[in-house]
PDB file of C-alpha atoms in Angstrom:
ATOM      1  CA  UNK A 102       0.000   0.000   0.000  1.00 76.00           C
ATOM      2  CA  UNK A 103       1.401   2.955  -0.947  1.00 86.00           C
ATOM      3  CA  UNK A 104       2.004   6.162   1.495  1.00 83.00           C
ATOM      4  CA  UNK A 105      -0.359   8.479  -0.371  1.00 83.00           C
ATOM      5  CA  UNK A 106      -2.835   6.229  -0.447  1.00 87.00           C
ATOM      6  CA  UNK A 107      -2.273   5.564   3.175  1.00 84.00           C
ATOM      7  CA  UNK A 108      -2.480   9.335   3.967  1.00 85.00           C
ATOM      8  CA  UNK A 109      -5.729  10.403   2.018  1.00 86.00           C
ATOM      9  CA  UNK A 110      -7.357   7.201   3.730  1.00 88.00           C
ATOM     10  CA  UNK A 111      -6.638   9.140   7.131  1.00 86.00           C
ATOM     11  CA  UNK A 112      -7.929  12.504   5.468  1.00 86.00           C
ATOM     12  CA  UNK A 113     -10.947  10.634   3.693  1.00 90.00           C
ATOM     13  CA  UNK A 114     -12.355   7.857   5.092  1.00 93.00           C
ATOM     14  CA  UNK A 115     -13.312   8.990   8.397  1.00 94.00           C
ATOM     15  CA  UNK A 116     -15.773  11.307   7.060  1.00 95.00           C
ATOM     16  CA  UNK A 117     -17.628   8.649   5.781  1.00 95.00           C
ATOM     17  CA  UNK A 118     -18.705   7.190   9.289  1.00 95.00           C
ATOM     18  CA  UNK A 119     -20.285  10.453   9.837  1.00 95.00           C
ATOM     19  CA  UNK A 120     -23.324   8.884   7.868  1.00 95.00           C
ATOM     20  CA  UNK A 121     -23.935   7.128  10.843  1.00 95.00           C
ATOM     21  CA  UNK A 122     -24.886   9.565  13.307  1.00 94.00           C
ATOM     22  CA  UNK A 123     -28.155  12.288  12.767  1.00 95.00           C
ATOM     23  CA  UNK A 124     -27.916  15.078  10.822  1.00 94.00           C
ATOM     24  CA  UNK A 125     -28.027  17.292  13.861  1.00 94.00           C
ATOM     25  CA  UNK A 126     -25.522  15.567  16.238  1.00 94.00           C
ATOM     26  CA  UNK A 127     -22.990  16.620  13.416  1.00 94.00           C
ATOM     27  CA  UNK A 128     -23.761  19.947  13.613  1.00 94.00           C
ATOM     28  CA  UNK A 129     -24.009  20.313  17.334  1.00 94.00           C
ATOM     29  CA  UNK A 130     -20.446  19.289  17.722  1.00 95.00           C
ATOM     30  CA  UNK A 131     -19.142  20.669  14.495  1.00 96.00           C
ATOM     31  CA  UNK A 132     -18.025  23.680  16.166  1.00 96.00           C
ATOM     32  CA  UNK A 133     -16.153  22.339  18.195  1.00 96.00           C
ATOM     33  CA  UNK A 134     -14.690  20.226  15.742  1.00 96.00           C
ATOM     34  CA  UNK A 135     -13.371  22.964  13.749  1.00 96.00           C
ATOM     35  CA  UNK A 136     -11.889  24.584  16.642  1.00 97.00           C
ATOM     36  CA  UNK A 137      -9.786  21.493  17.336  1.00 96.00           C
ATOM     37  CA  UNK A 138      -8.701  21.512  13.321  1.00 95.00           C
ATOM     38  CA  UNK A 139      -7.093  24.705  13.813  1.00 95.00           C
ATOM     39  CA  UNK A 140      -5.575  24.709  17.204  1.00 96.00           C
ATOM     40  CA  UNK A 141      -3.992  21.194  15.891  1.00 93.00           C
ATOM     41  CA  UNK A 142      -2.644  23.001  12.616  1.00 90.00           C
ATOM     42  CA  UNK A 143      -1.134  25.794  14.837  1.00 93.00           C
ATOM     43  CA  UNK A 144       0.680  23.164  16.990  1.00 92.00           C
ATOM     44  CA  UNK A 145       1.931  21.298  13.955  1.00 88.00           C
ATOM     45  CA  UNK A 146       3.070  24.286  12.590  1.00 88.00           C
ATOM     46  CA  UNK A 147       5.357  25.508  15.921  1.00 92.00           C
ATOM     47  CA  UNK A 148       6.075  21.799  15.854  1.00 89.00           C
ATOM     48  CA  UNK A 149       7.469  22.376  12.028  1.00 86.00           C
ATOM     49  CA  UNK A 150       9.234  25.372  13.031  1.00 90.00           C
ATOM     50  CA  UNK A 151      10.732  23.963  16.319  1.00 92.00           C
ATOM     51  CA  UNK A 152      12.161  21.110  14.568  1.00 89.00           C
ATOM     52  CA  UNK A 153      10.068  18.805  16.706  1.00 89.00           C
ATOM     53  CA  UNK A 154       8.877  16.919  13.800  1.00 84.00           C
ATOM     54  CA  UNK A 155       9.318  16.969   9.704  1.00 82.00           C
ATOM     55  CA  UNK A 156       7.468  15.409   7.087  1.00 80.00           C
ATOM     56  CA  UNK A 157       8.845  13.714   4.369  1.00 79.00           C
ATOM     57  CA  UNK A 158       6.505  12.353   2.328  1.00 76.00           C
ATOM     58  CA  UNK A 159       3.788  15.426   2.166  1.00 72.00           C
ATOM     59  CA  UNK A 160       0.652  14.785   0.726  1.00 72.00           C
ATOM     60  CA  UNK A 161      -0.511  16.876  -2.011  1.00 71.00           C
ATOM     61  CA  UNK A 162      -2.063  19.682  -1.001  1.00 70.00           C
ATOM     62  CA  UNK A 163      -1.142  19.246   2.374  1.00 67.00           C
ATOM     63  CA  UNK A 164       2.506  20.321   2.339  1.00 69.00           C
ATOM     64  CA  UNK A 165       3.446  20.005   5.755  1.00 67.00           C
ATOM     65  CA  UNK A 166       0.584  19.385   7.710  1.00 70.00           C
ATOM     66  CA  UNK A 167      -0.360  15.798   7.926  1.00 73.00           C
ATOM     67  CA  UNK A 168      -3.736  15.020   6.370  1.00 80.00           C
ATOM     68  CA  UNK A 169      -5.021  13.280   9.053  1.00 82.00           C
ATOM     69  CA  UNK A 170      -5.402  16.668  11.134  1.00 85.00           C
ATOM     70  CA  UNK A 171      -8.369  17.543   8.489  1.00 88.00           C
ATOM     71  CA  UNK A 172      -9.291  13.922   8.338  1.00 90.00           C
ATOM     72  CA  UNK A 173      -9.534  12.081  11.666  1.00 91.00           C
ATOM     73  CA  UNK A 174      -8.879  14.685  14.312  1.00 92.00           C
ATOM     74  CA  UNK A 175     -12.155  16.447  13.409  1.00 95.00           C
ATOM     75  CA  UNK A 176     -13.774  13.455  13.068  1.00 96.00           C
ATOM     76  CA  UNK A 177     -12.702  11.566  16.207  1.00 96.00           C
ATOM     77  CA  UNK A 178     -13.675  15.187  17.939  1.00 96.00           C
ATOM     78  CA  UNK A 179     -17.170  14.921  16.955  1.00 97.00           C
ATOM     79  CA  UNK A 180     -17.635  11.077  17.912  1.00 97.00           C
ATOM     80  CA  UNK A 181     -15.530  11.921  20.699  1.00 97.00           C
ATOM     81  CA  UNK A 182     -17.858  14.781  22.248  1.00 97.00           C
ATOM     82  CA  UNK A 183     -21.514  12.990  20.954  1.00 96.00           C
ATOM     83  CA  UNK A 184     -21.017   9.442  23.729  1.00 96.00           C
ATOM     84  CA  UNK A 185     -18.787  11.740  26.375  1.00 95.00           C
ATOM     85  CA  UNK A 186     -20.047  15.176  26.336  1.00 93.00           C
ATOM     86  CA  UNK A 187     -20.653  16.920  30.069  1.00 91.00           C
ATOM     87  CA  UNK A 188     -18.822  14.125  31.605  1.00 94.00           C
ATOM     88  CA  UNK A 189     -15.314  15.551  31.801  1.00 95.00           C
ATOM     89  CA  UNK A 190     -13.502  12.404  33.741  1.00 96.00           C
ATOM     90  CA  UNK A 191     -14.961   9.735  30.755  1.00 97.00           C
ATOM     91  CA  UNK A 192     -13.890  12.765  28.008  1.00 97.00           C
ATOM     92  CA  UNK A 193     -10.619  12.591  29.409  1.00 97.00           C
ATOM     93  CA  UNK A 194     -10.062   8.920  29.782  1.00 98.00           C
ATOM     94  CA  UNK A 195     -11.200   8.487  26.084  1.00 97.00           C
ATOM     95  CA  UNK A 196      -8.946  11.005  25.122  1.00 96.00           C
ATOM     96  CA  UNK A 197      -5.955   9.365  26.693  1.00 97.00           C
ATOM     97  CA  UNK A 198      -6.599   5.692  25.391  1.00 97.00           C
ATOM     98  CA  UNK A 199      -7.135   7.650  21.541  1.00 96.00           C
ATOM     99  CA  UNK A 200      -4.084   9.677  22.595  1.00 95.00           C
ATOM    100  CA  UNK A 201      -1.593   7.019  23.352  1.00 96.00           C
ATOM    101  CA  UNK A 202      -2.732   5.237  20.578  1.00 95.00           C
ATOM    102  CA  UNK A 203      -1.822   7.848  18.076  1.00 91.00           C
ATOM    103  CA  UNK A 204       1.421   9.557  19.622  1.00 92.00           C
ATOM    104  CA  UNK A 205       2.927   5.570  20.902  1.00 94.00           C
ATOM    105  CA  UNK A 206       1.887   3.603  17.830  1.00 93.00           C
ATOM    106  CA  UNK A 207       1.192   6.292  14.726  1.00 89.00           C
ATOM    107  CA  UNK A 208       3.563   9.190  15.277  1.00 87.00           C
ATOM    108  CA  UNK A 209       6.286   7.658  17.389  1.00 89.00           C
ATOM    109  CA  UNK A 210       6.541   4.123  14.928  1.00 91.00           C
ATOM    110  CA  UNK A 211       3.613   3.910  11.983  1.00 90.00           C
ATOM    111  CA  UNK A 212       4.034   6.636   9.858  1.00 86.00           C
ATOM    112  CA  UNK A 213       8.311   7.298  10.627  1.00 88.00           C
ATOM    113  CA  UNK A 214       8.271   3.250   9.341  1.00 90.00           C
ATOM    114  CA  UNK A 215       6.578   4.295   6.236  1.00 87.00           C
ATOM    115  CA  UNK A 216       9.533   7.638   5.548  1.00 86.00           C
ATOM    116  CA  UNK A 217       6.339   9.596   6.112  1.00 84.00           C
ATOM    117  CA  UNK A 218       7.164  11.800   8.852  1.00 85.00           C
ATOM    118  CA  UNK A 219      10.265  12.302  11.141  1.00 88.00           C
ATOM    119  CA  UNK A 220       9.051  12.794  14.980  1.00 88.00           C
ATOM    120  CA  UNK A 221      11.570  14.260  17.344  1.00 90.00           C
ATOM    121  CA  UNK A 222       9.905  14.133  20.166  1.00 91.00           C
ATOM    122  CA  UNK A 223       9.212  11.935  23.135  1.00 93.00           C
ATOM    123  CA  UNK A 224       6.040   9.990  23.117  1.00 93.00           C
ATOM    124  CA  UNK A 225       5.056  10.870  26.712  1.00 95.00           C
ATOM    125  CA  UNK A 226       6.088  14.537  25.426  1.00 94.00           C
ATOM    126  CA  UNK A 227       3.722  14.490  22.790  1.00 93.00           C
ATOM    127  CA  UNK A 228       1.162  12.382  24.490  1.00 96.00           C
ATOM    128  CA  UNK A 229       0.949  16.114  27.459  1.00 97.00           C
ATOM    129  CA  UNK A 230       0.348  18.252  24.296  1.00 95.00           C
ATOM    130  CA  UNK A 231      -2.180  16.099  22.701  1.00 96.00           C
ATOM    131  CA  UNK A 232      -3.840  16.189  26.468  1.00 97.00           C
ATOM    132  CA  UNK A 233      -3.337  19.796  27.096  1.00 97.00           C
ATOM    133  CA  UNK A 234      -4.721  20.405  23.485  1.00 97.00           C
ATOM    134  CA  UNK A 235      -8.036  17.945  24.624  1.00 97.00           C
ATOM    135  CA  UNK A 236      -8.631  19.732  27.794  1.00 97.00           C
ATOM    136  CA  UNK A 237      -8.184  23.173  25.855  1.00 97.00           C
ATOM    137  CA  UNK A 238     -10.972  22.330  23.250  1.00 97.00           C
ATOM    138  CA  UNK A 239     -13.326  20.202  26.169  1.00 96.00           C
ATOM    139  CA  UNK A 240     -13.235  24.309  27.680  1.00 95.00           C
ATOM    140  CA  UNK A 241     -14.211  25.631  24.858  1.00 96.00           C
ATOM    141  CA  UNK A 242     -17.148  23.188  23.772  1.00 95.00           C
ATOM    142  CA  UNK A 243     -17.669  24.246  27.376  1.00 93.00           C
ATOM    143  CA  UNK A 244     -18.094  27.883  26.561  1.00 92.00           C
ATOM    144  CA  UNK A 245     -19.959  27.392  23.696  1.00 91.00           C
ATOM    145  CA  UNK A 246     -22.863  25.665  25.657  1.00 88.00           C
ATOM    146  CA  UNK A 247     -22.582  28.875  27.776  1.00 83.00           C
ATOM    147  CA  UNK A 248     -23.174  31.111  24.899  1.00 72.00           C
ATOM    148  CA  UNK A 249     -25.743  28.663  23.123  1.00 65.00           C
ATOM    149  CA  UNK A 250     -27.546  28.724  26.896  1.00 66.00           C
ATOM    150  CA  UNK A 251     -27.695  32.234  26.858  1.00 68.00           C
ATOM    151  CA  UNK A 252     -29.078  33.115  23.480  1.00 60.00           C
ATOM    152  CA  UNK A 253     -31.423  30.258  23.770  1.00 58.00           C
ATOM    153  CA  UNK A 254     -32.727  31.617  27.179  1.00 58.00           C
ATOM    154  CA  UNK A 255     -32.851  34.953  25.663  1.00 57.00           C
ATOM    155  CA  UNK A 256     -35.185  34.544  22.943  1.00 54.00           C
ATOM    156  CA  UNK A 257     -37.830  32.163  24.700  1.00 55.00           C
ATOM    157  CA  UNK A 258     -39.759  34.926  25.493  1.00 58.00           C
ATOM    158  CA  UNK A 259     -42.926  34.830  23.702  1.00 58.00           C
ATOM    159  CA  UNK A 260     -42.924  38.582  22.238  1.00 58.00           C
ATOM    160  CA  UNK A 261     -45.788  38.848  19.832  1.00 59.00           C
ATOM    161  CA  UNK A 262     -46.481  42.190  18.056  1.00 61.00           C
ATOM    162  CA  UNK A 263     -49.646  44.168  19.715  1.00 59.00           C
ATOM    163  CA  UNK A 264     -51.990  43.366  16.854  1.00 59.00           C
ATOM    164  CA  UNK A 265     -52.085  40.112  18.110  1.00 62.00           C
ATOM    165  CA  UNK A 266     -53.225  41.012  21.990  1.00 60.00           C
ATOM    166  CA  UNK A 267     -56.644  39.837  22.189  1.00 62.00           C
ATOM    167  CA  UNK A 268     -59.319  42.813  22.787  1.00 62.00           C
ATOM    168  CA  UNK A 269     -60.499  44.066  26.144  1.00 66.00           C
ATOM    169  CA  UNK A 270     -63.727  42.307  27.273  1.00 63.00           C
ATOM    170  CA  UNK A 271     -66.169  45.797  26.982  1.00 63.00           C
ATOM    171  CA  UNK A 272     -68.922  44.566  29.435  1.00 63.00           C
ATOM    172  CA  UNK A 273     -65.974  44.420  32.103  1.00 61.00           C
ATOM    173  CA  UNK A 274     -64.934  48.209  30.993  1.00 58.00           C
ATOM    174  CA  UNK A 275     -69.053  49.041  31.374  1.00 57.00           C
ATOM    175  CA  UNK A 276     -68.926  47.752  34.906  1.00 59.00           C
ATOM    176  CA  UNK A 277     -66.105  49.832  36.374  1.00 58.00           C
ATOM    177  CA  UNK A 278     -67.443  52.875  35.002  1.00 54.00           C
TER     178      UNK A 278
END
C-alpha cells in the first residue's frame, strides 16, 4: 500500500462514518470540531518550526501538515464529544486511550516506518500536548454551551407584536365605570 494512499485514507475515510450519526448531532459538535482543526494546525506548525517533527513524504495539497489533522482529528472530535459530552472524567479517559494510541503507535513508529514523517519528540512529550490540546478544546465546547444557553434563554420569550393582543372584554370596561 502505498504512502499516499495511506495518507488520504486518514484525510478521507473517516468522514464517511459520519453517515452514521443524525444530521443534527454533526452539527451540534461541528463547532467544536473545527476549533480542534485549527488549534492542531497551529501546533503542527510551531512543531514544524521547532524542529520537533518533519514530514517527508507530504501529501498533495497538504505540504506540511499531515492530512489526518483535516481527516480524523475532526472526526474523532465529533464522535468523541456525541457518547462523552458533560462528563469531563470519561472525556478525558477516552482522550488518553485515543491519545496514546496515536502519539505511541502512529507518530512515534507507523508513519516514521513508512519515511512519512520524522518525529523528534518523546512519546510521553507528545502524548501532554495532545492532552493539554483535549482539555483546551473540552473548555471551549464548554463555553460554547454557555453562549448557546444564553441566546437560547434569551429569545424564549414569547414577544408577539400588539396586533395580536386579544381585545379588552367591553362589558368588564361598562362595569367599572
Amino acid at each position: 500500500m502505498s504512502n499516499s494512499f495511506i495518507m488520504w485514507s486518514l484525510a478521507v475515510a473517516p468522514w464517511l462514518t459520519l453517515f452514521f450519526m443524525k444530521k443534527e448531532e454533526v452539527k451540534r459538535w461541528m463547532p467544536v470540531a473545527m476549533f480542534a482543526v485549527v488549534l492542531a494546525t497551529m501546533i503542527g506548525d510551531i512543531g514544524i518550526r521547532l524542529g520537533v517533527w518533519a514530514t517527508r513524504e507530504p501529501t498533495y495539497p497538504f505540504s506540511q501538515m499531515l492530512p489526518l489533522f483535516y481527516g480524523v482529528m475532526p472526526v474523532l472530535t465529533i464522535w468523541t464529544f456525541k457518547f462523552t459530552h458533560g462528563r469531563f472524567g470519561l472525556y478525558m479517559i477516552t482522550n488518553t486511550i485515543l491519545d496514546i494510541f496515536f502519539n505511541f503507535f502512529l507518530l512515534a513508529y507507523f508513519l516514521p516506518s513508512r519515511g512519512i514523517v520524522d518525529f523528534n519528540m518523546s512519546p510521553f512529550s507528545a502524548l501532554l500536548v495532545t492532552l493539554l490540546h483535549a482539555a483546551v478544546i473540552y473548555g471551549y465546547q464548554m463555553w460554547q454551551d454557555d453562549v448557546l444557553l444564553k441566546t437560547e434563554s434569551r429569545t424564549k420569550y414569547n414577544l408577539q407584536p400588539a396586533a395580536t393582543k386579544p381585545f379588552r372584554d367591553k362589558s368588564k370596561n361598562d362595569e367599572r365605570d
